[in-house]
Amino acid sequence: IDVTATVEDVIQIINDNFQQLKGAPIKSSVSIDPNQAKFSESNFLMLDSRKAQEYLNWKPRWDLQNTLDKVVQWYAAYLNQD
């Protein structure tokens, strides 16, 4: 299971997942302005679970894609409540 991803990767996966939902409660588009990219931390901040795996003997049950799929599904259901 891939244990590292940039913040930009996570945002892109979440955005893609919301766009694929029928009747998505949020319409969004993520883009990085090339003029601002040099100041953006999204390219080098990393989500990394290797320390948890090493020191706590923790193992993820889902990969990042599946985890974010479930998060988006939950938020979509929550936001669609009346």
PDB file of N, CA and C in Angstrom:
ATOM      1  N   ILE A   1       0.856  -1.184   0.000  1.00  0.00           N
ATOM      2  CA  ILE A   1       0.000   0.000   0.000  1.00  0.00           C
ATOM      3  C   ILE A   1       0.888   1.228   0.000  1.00  0.00           C
ATOM      4  N   ASP A   2       0.604   2.144  -0.915  1.00  0.00           N
ATOM      5  CA  ASP A   2       1.352   3.393  -0.981  1.00  0.00           C
ATOM      6  C   ASP A   2       1.070   4.196   0.279  1.00  0.00           C
ATOM      7  N   VAL A   3       2.122   4.629   0.947  1.00  0.00           N
ATOM      8  CA  VAL A   3       1.950   5.304   2.230  1.00  0.00           C
ATOM      9  C   VAL A   3       2.278   6.782   2.183  1.00  0.00           C
ATOM     10  N   THR A   4       2.666   7.305   1.032  1.00  0.00           N
ATOM     11  CA  THR A   4       2.969   8.725   0.941  1.00  0.00           C
ATOM     12  C   THR A   4       2.186   9.363  -0.200  1.00  0.00           C
ATOM     13  N   ALA A   5       1.825  10.605   0.004  1.00  0.00           N
ATOM     14  CA  ALA A   5       1.143  11.387  -1.027  1.00  0.00           C
ATOM     15  C   ALA A   5       1.322  12.851  -0.684  1.00  0.00           C
ATOM     16  N   THR A   6       1.401  13.688  -1.695  1.00  0.00           N
ATOM     17  CA  THR A   6       1.462  15.120  -1.433  1.00  0.00           C
ATOM     18  C   THR A   6       0.061  15.629  -1.125  1.00  0.00           C
ATOM     19  N   VAL A   7       0.009  16.785  -0.512  1.00  0.00           N
ATOM     20  CA  VAL A   7      -1.279  17.424  -0.248  1.00  0.00           C
ATOM     21  C   VAL A   7      -1.999  17.676  -1.574  1.00  0.00           C
ATOM     22  N   GLU A   8      -1.247  18.067  -2.579  1.00  0.00           N
ATOM     23  CA  GLU A   8      -1.842  18.278  -3.894  1.00  0.00           C
ATOM     24  C   GLU A   8      -2.488  16.994  -4.421  1.00  0.00           C
ATOM     25  N   ASP A   9      -1.837  15.844  -4.228  1.00  0.00           N
ATOM     26  CA  ASP A   9      -2.403  14.560  -4.656  1.00  0.00           C
ATOM     27  C   ASP A   9      -3.743  14.308  -3.974  1.00  0.00           C
ATOM     28  N   VAL A  10      -3.784  14.546  -2.669  1.00  0.00           N
ATOM     29  CA  VAL A  10      -5.005  14.307  -1.896  1.00  0.00           C
ATOM     30  C   VAL A  10      -6.132  15.216  -2.374  1.00  0.00           C
ATOM     31  N   ILE A  11      -5.827  16.485  -2.570  1.00  0.00           N
ATOM     32  CA  ILE A  11      -6.839  17.428  -3.034  1.00  0.00           C
ATOM     33  C   ILE A  11      -7.363  17.017  -4.404  1.00  0.00           C
ATOM     34  N   GLN A  12      -6.484  16.597  -5.274  1.00  0.00           N
ATOM     35  CA  GLN A  12      -6.904  16.202  -6.613  1.00  0.00           C
ATOM     36  C   GLN A  12      -7.796  14.961  -6.573  1.00  0.00           C
ATOM     37  N   ILE A  13      -7.446  13.987  -5.750  1.00  0.00           N
ATOM     38  CA  ILE A  13      -8.268  12.775  -5.627  1.00  0.00           C
ATOM     39  C   ILE A  13      -9.652  13.128  -5.090  1.00  0.00           C
ATOM     40  N   ILE A  14      -9.707  13.966  -4.059  1.00  0.00           N
ATOM     41  CA  ILE A  14     -10.997  14.364  -3.483  1.00  0.00           C
ATOM     42  C   ILE A  14     -11.827  15.109  -4.530  1.00  0.00           C
ATOM     43  N   ASN A  15     -11.205  16.039  -5.223  1.00  0.00           N
ATOM     44  CA  ASN A  15     -11.914  16.798  -6.254  1.00  0.00           C
ATOM     45  C   ASN A  15     -12.456  15.858  -7.334  1.00  0.00           C
ATOM     46  N   ASP A  16     -11.634  14.946  -7.805  1.00  0.00           N
ATOM     47  CA  ASP A  16     -12.070  13.994  -8.836  1.00  0.00           C
ATOM     48  C   ASP A  16     -13.245  13.148  -8.346  1.00  0.00           C
ATOM     49  N   ASN A  17     -13.171  12.710  -7.093  1.00  0.00           N
ATOM     50  CA  ASN A  17     -14.246  11.882  -6.536  1.00  0.00           C
ATOM     51  C   ASN A  17     -15.558  12.653  -6.456  1.00  0.00           C
ATOM     52  N   PHE A  18     -15.517  13.919  -6.017  1.00  0.00           N
ATOM     53  CA  PHE A  18     -16.739  14.717  -5.954  1.00  0.00           C
ATOM     54  C   PHE A  18     -17.323  14.924  -7.345  1.00  0.00           C
ATOM     55  N   GLN A  19     -16.477  15.122  -8.331  1.00  0.00           N
ATOM     56  CA  GLN A  19     -16.959  15.354  -9.687  1.00  0.00           C
ATOM     57  C   GLN A  19     -17.632  14.115 -10.262  1.00  0.00           C
ATOM     58  N   GLN A  20     -17.237  12.927  -9.812  1.00  0.00           N
ATOM     59  CA  GLN A  20     -17.805  11.678 -10.336  1.00  0.00           C
ATOM     60  C   GLN A  20     -19.146  11.320  -9.702  1.00  0.00           C
ATOM     61  N   LEU A  21     -19.487  11.949  -8.588  1.00  0.00           N
ATOM     62  CA  LEU A  21     -20.756  11.653  -7.927  1.00  0.00           C
ATOM     63  C   LEU A  21     -21.910  12.247  -8.725  1.00  0.00           C
ATOM     64  N   LYS A  22     -22.969  11.495  -8.855  1.00  0.00           N
ATOM     65  CA  LYS A  22     -24.174  12.043  -9.482  1.00  0.00           C
ATOM     66  C   LYS A  22     -24.858  12.933  -8.455  1.00  0.00           C
ATOM     67  N   GLY A  23     -25.240  14.113  -8.875  1.00  0.00           N
ATOM     68  CA  GLY A  23     -25.879  15.039  -7.944  1.00  0.00           C
ATOM     69  C   GLY A  23     -24.922  15.506  -6.876  1.00  0.00           C
ATOM     70  N   ALA A  24     -23.659  15.644  -7.234  1.00  0.00           N
ATOM     71  CA  ALA A  24     -22.643  16.052  -6.263  1.00  0.00           C
ATOM     72  C   ALA A  24     -23.054  17.338  -5.565  1.00  0.00           C
ATOM     73  N   PRO A  25     -22.976  17.369  -4.223  1.00  0.00           N
ATOM     74  CA  PRO A  25     -23.371  18.562  -3.476  1.00  0.00           C
ATOM     75  C   PRO A  25     -22.375  19.709  -3.628  1.00  0.00           C
ATOM     76  N   ILE A  26     -21.194  19.398  -4.088  1.00  0.00           N
ATOM     77  CA  ILE A  26     -20.156  20.415  -4.230  1.00  0.00           C
ATOM     78  C   ILE A  26     -19.620  20.350  -5.647  1.00  0.00           C
ATOM     79  N   LYS A  27     -19.636  21.451  -6.321  1.00  0.00           N
ATOM     80  CA  LYS A  27     -19.020  21.548  -7.630  1.00  0.00           C
ATOM     81  C   LYS A  27     -17.712  22.302  -7.427  1.00  0.00           C
ATOM     82  N   SER A  28     -16.625  21.659  -7.723  1.00  0.00           N
ATOM     83  CA  SER A  28     -15.348  22.311  -7.488  1.00  0.00           C
ATOM     84  C   SER A  28     -14.380  21.969  -8.604  1.00  0.00           C
ATOM     85  N   SER A  29     -13.355  22.758  -8.655  1.00  0.00           N
ATOM     86  CA  SER A  29     -12.287  22.535  -9.606  1.00  0.00           C
ATOM     87  C   SER A  29     -10.993  22.960  -8.942  1.00  0.00           C
ATOM     88  N   VAL A  30     -10.021  22.099  -8.992  1.00  0.00           N
ATOM     89  CA  VAL A  30      -8.739  22.400  -8.375  1.00  0.00           C
ATOM     90  C   VAL A  30      -7.737  22.685  -9.469  1.00  0.00           C
ATOM     91  N   SER A  31      -7.058  23.787  -9.330  1.00  0.00           N
ATOM     92  CA  SER A  31      -5.968  24.080 -10.246  1.00  0.00           C
ATOM     93  C   SER A  31      -4.893  24.837  -9.492  1.00  0.00           C
ATOM     94  N   ILE A  32      -3.697  24.680  -9.953  1.00  0.00           N
ATOM     95  CA  ILE A  32      -2.579  25.367  -9.322  1.00  0.00           C
ATOM     96  C   ILE A  32      -2.121  26.465 -10.265  1.00  0.00           C
ATOM     97  N   ASP A  33      -2.164  27.662  -9.792  1.00  0.00           N
ATOM     98  CA  ASP A  33      -1.727  28.808 -10.583  1.00  0.00           C
ATOM     99  C   ASP A  33      -0.212  28.739 -10.707  1.00  0.00           C
ATOM    100  N   PRO A  34       0.311  28.619 -11.926  1.00  0.00           N
ATOM    101  CA  PRO A  34       1.763  28.509 -12.098  1.00  0.00           C
ATOM    102  C   PRO A  34       2.523  29.700 -11.507  1.00  0.00           C
ATOM    103  N   ASN A  35       1.865  30.848 -11.452  1.00  0.00           N
ATOM    104  CA  ASN A  35       2.518  32.026 -10.871  1.00  0.00           C
ATOM    105  C   ASN A  35       2.641  31.922  -9.359  1.00  0.00           C
ATOM    106  N   GLN A  36       1.761  31.136  -8.763  1.00  0.00           N
ATOM    107  CA  GLN A  36       1.790  30.963  -7.313  1.00  0.00           C
ATOM    108  C   GLN A  36       2.439  29.641  -6.899  1.00  0.00           C
ATOM    109  N   ALA A  37       2.673  28.748  -7.853  1.00  0.00           N
ATOM    110  CA  ALA A  37       3.177  27.410  -7.542  1.00  0.00           C
ATOM    111  C   ALA A  37       4.492  27.445  -6.785  1.00  0.00           C
ATOM    112  N   LYS A  38       5.335  28.420  -7.073  1.00  0.00           N
ATOM    113  CA  LYS A  38       6.618  28.478  -6.380  1.00  0.00           C
ATOM    114  C   LYS A  38       6.447  28.771  -4.896  1.00  0.00           C
ATOM    115  N   PHE A  39       5.278  29.287  -4.506  1.00  0.00           N
ATOM    116  CA  PHE A  39       5.012  29.568  -3.099  1.00  0.00           C
ATOM    117  C   PHE A  39       4.148  28.487  -2.448  1.00  0.00           C
ATOM    118  N   SER A  40       3.679  27.571  -3.258  1.00  0.00           N
ATOM    119  CA  SER A  40       2.754  26.560  -2.778  1.00  0.00           C
ATOM    120  C   SER A  40       3.478  25.444  -2.028  1.00  0.00           C
ATOM    121  N   GLU A  41       2.940  25.108  -0.881  1.00  0.00           N
ATOM    122  CA  GLU A  41       3.490  23.994  -0.106  1.00  0.00           C
ATOM    123  C   GLU A  41       2.881  22.666  -0.541  1.00  0.00           C
ATOM    124  N   SER A  42       1.850  22.724  -1.371  1.00  0.00           N
ATOM    125  CA  SER A  42       1.128  21.502  -1.721  1.00  0.00           C
ATOM    126  C   SER A  42       1.980  20.504  -2.482  1.00  0.00           C
ATOM    127  N   ASN A  43       3.075  20.954  -3.065  1.00  0.00           N
ATOM    128  CA  ASN A  43       3.931  20.048  -3.817  1.00  0.00           C
ATOM    129  C   ASN A  43       4.958  19.323  -2.964  1.00  0.00           C
ATOM    130  N   PHE A  44       5.231  19.830  -1.747  1.00  0.00           N
ATOM    131  CA  PHE A  44       6.239  19.148  -0.952  1.00  0.00           C
ATOM    132  C   PHE A  44       5.763  18.700   0.421  1.00  0.00           C
ATOM    133  N   LEU A  45       4.601  19.168   0.903  1.00  0.00           N
ATOM    134  CA  LEU A  45       4.061  18.623   2.140  1.00  0.00           C
ATOM    135  C   LEU A  45       3.543  17.223   1.844  1.00  0.00           C
ATOM    136  N   MET A  46       3.917  16.275   2.677  1.00  0.00           N
ATOM    137  CA  MET A  46       3.569  14.881   2.415  1.00  0.00           C
ATOM    138  C   MET A  46       2.744  14.291   3.557  1.00  0.00           C
ATOM    139  N   LEU A  47       1.790  13.477   3.181  1.00  0.00           N
ATOM    140  CA  LEU A  47       1.100  12.619   4.138  1.00  0.00           C
ATOM    141  C   LEU A  47       1.841  11.297   4.089  1.00  0.00           C
ATOM    142  N   ASP A  48       2.288  10.846   5.231  1.00  0.00           N
ATOM    143  CA  ASP A  48       3.157   9.674   5.251  1.00  0.00           C
ATOM    144  C   ASP A  48       2.886   8.861   6.514  1.00  0.00           C
ATOM    145  N   SER A  49       2.477   7.632   6.352  1.00  0.00           N
ATOM    146  CA  SER A  49       2.142   6.791   7.513  1.00  0.00           C
ATOM    147  C   SER A  49       3.257   5.820   7.887  1.00  0.00           C
ATOM    148  N   ARG A  50       4.428   5.990   7.307  1.00  0.00           N
ATOM    149  CA  ARG A  50       5.512   5.030   7.588  1.00  0.00           C
ATOM    150  C   ARG A  50       5.910   4.983   9.059  1.00  0.00           C
ATOM    151  N   LYS A  51       5.925   6.118   9.754  1.00  0.00           N
ATOM    152  CA  LYS A  51       6.290   6.095  11.178  1.00  0.00           C
ATOM    153  C   LYS A  51       5.265   5.328  11.997  1.00  0.00           C
ATOM    154  N   ALA A  52       4.001   5.522  11.705  1.00  0.00           N
ATOM    155  CA  ALA A  52       2.958   4.770  12.413  1.00  0.00           C
ATOM    156  C   ALA A  52       3.120   3.280  12.168  1.00  0.00           C
ATOM    157  N   GLN A  53       3.468   2.922  10.932  1.00  0.00           N
ATOM    158  CA  GLN A  53       3.674   1.516  10.626  1.00  0.00           C
ATOM    159  C   GLN A  53       4.895   0.966  11.359  1.00  0.00           C
ATOM    160  N   GLU A  54       5.948   1.753  11.382  1.00  0.00           N
ATOM    161  CA  GLU A  54       7.195   1.289  11.993  1.00  0.00           C
ATOM    162  C   GLU A  54       7.121   1.240  13.514  1.00  0.00           C
ATOM    163  N   TYR A  55       6.644   2.319  14.138  1.00  0.00           N
ATOM    164  CA  TYR A  55       6.689   2.410  15.598  1.00  0.00           C
ATOM    165  C   TYR A  55       5.476   1.825  16.299  1.00  0.00           C
ATOM    166  N   LEU A  56       4.352   1.819  15.640  1.00  0.00           N
ATOM    167  CA  LEU A  56       3.124   1.338  16.271  1.00  0.00           C
ATOM    168  C   LEU A  56       2.646   0.004  15.707  1.00  0.00           C
ATOM    169  N   ASN A  57       3.399  -0.500  14.728  1.00  0.00           N
ATOM    170  CA  ASN A  57       3.012  -1.732  14.054  1.00  0.00           C
ATOM    171  C   ASN A  57       1.604  -1.632  13.460  1.00  0.00           C
ATOM    172  N   TRP A  58       1.282  -0.443  13.001  1.00  0.00           N
ATOM    173  CA  TRP A  58      -0.018  -0.151  12.401  1.00  0.00           C
ATOM    174  C   TRP A  58       0.035  -0.420  10.908  1.00  0.00           C
ATOM    175  N   LYS A  59      -1.042  -0.948  10.385  1.00  0.00           N
ATOM    176  CA  LYS A  59      -1.135  -1.172   8.948  1.00  0.00           C
ATOM    177  C   LYS A  59      -2.478  -0.622   8.455  1.00  0.00           C
ATOM    178  N   PRO A  60      -2.471   0.128   7.373  1.00  0.00           N
ATOM    179  CA  PRO A  60      -3.738   0.646   6.854  1.00  0.00           C
ATOM    180  C   PRO A  60      -4.591  -0.479   6.288  1.00  0.00           C
ATOM    181  N   ARG A  61      -5.894  -0.367   6.479  1.00  0.00           N
ATOM    182  CA  ARG A  61      -6.812  -1.352   5.906  1.00  0.00           C
ATOM    183  C   ARG A  61      -7.136  -1.012   4.458  1.00  0.00           C
ATOM    184  N   TRP A  62      -7.124   0.269   4.134  1.00  0.00           N
ATOM    185  CA  TRP A  62      -7.447   0.734   2.795  1.00  0.00           C
ATOM    186  C   TRP A  62      -6.278   1.546   2.259  1.00  0.00           C
ATOM    187  N   ASP A  63      -6.117   1.541   0.950  1.00  0.00           N
ATOM    188  CA  ASP A  63      -5.131   2.430   0.352  1.00  0.00           C
ATOM    189  C   ASP A  63      -5.705   3.848   0.327  1.00  0.00           C
ATOM    190  N   LEU A  64      -4.894   4.806  -0.066  1.00  0.00           N
ATOM    191  CA  LEU A  64      -5.306   6.202  -0.039  1.00  0.00           C
ATOM    192  C   LEU A  64      -6.528   6.452  -0.923  1.00  0.00           C
ATOM    193  N   GLN A  65      -6.522   5.890  -2.115  1.00  0.00           N
ATOM    194  CA  GLN A  65      -7.641   6.097  -3.042  1.00  0.00           C
ATOM    195  C   GLN A  65      -8.951   5.620  -2.429  1.00  0.00           C
ATOM    196  N   ASN A  66      -8.972   4.409  -1.893  1.00  0.00           N
ATOM    197  CA  ASN A  66     -10.183   3.856  -1.293  1.00  0.00           C
ATOM    198  C   ASN A  66     -10.613   4.680  -0.079  1.00  0.00           C
ATOM    199  N   THR A  67      -9.661   5.089   0.739  1.00  0.00           N
ATOM    200  CA  THR A  67      -9.968   5.901   1.918  1.00  0.00           C
ATOM    201  C   THR A  67     -10.647   7.202   1.511  1.00  0.00           C
ATOM    202  N   LEU A  68     -10.063   7.892   0.531  1.00  0.00           N
ATOM    203  CA  LEU A  68     -10.645   9.161   0.111  1.00  0.00           C
ATOM    204  C   LEU A  68     -11.974   8.966  -0.606  1.00  0.00           C
ATOM    205  N   ASP A  69     -12.147   7.848  -1.308  1.00  0.00           N
ATOM    206  CA  ASP A  69     -13.450   7.524  -1.902  1.00  0.00           C
ATOM    207  C   ASP A  69     -14.514   7.469  -0.804  1.00  0.00           C
ATOM    208  N   LYS A  70     -14.206   6.770   0.274  1.00  0.00           N
ATOM    209  CA  LYS A  70     -15.162   6.622   1.380  1.00  0.00           C
ATOM    210  C   LYS A  70     -15.434   7.960   2.065  1.00  0.00           C
ATOM    211  N   VAL A  71     -14.412   8.777   2.231  1.00  0.00           N
ATOM    212  CA  VAL A  71     -14.587  10.097   2.846  1.00  0.00           C
ATOM    213  C   VAL A  71     -15.529  10.947   2.000  1.00  0.00           C
ATOM    214  N   VAL A  72     -15.308  10.966   0.704  1.00  0.00           N
ATOM    215  CA  VAL A  72     -16.152  11.761  -0.187  1.00  0.00           C
ATOM    216  C   VAL A  72     -17.587  11.234  -0.173  1.00  0.00           C
ATOM    217  N   GLN A  73     -17.763   9.923  -0.201  1.00  0.00           N
ATOM    218  CA  GLN A  73     -19.109   9.356  -0.151  1.00  0.00           C
ATOM    219  C   GLN A  73     -19.826   9.755   1.131  1.00  0.00           C
ATOM    220  N   TRP A  74     -19.111   9.729   2.253  1.00  0.00           N
ATOM    221  CA  TRP A  74     -19.718  10.093   3.528  1.00  0.00           C
ATOM    222  C   TRP A  74     -20.136  11.560   3.518  1.00  0.00           C
ATOM    223  N   TYR A  75     -19.235  12.456   3.096  1.00  0.00           N
ATOM    224  CA  TYR A  75     -19.570  13.880   3.063  1.00  0.00           C
ATOM    225  C   TYR A  75     -20.709  14.167   2.098  1.00  0.00           C
ATOM    226  N   ALA A  76     -20.736  13.512   0.967  1.00  0.00           N
ATOM    227  CA  ALA A  76     -21.815  13.713   0.003  1.00  0.00           C
ATOM    228  C   ALA A  76     -23.155  13.307   0.634  1.00  0.00           C
ATOM    229  N   ALA A  77     -23.186  12.166   1.309  1.00  0.00           N
ATOM    230  CA  ALA A  77     -24.413  11.710   1.965  1.00  0.00           C
ATOM    231  C   ALA A  77     -24.813  12.688   3.068  1.00  0.00           C
ATOM    232  N   TYR A  78     -23.851  13.145   3.830  1.00  0.00           N
ATOM    233  CA  TYR A  78     -24.133  14.094   4.918  1.00  0.00           C
ATOM    234  C   TYR A  78     -24.677  15.416   4.369  1.00  0.00           C
ATOM    235  N   LEU A  79     -24.054  15.933   3.312  1.00  0.00           N
ATOM    236  CA  LEU A  79     -24.481  17.211   2.746  1.00  0.00           C
ATOM    237  C   LEU A  79     -25.813  17.117   2.017  1.00  0.00           C
ATOM    238  N   ASN A  80     -26.201  15.911   1.591  1.00  0.00           N
ATOM    239  CA  ASN A  80     -27.479  15.737   0.897  1.00  0.00           C
ATOM    240  C   ASN A  80     -28.642  15.489   1.843  1.00  0.00           C
ATOM    241  N   GLN A  81     -28.380  15.426   3.139  1.00  0.00           N
ATOM    242  CA  GLN A  81     -29.458  15.238   4.099  1.00  0.00           C
ATOM    243  C   GLN A  81     -30.356  16.472   4.120  1.00  0.00           C
ATOM    244  N   ASP A  82     -31.627  16.244   4.309  1.00  0.00           N
ATOM    245  CA  ASP A  82     -32.560  17.393   4.411  1.00  0.00           C
ATOM    246  C   ASP A  82     -32.799  17.750   5.849  1.00  0.00           C
TER     247      ASP A  82
END
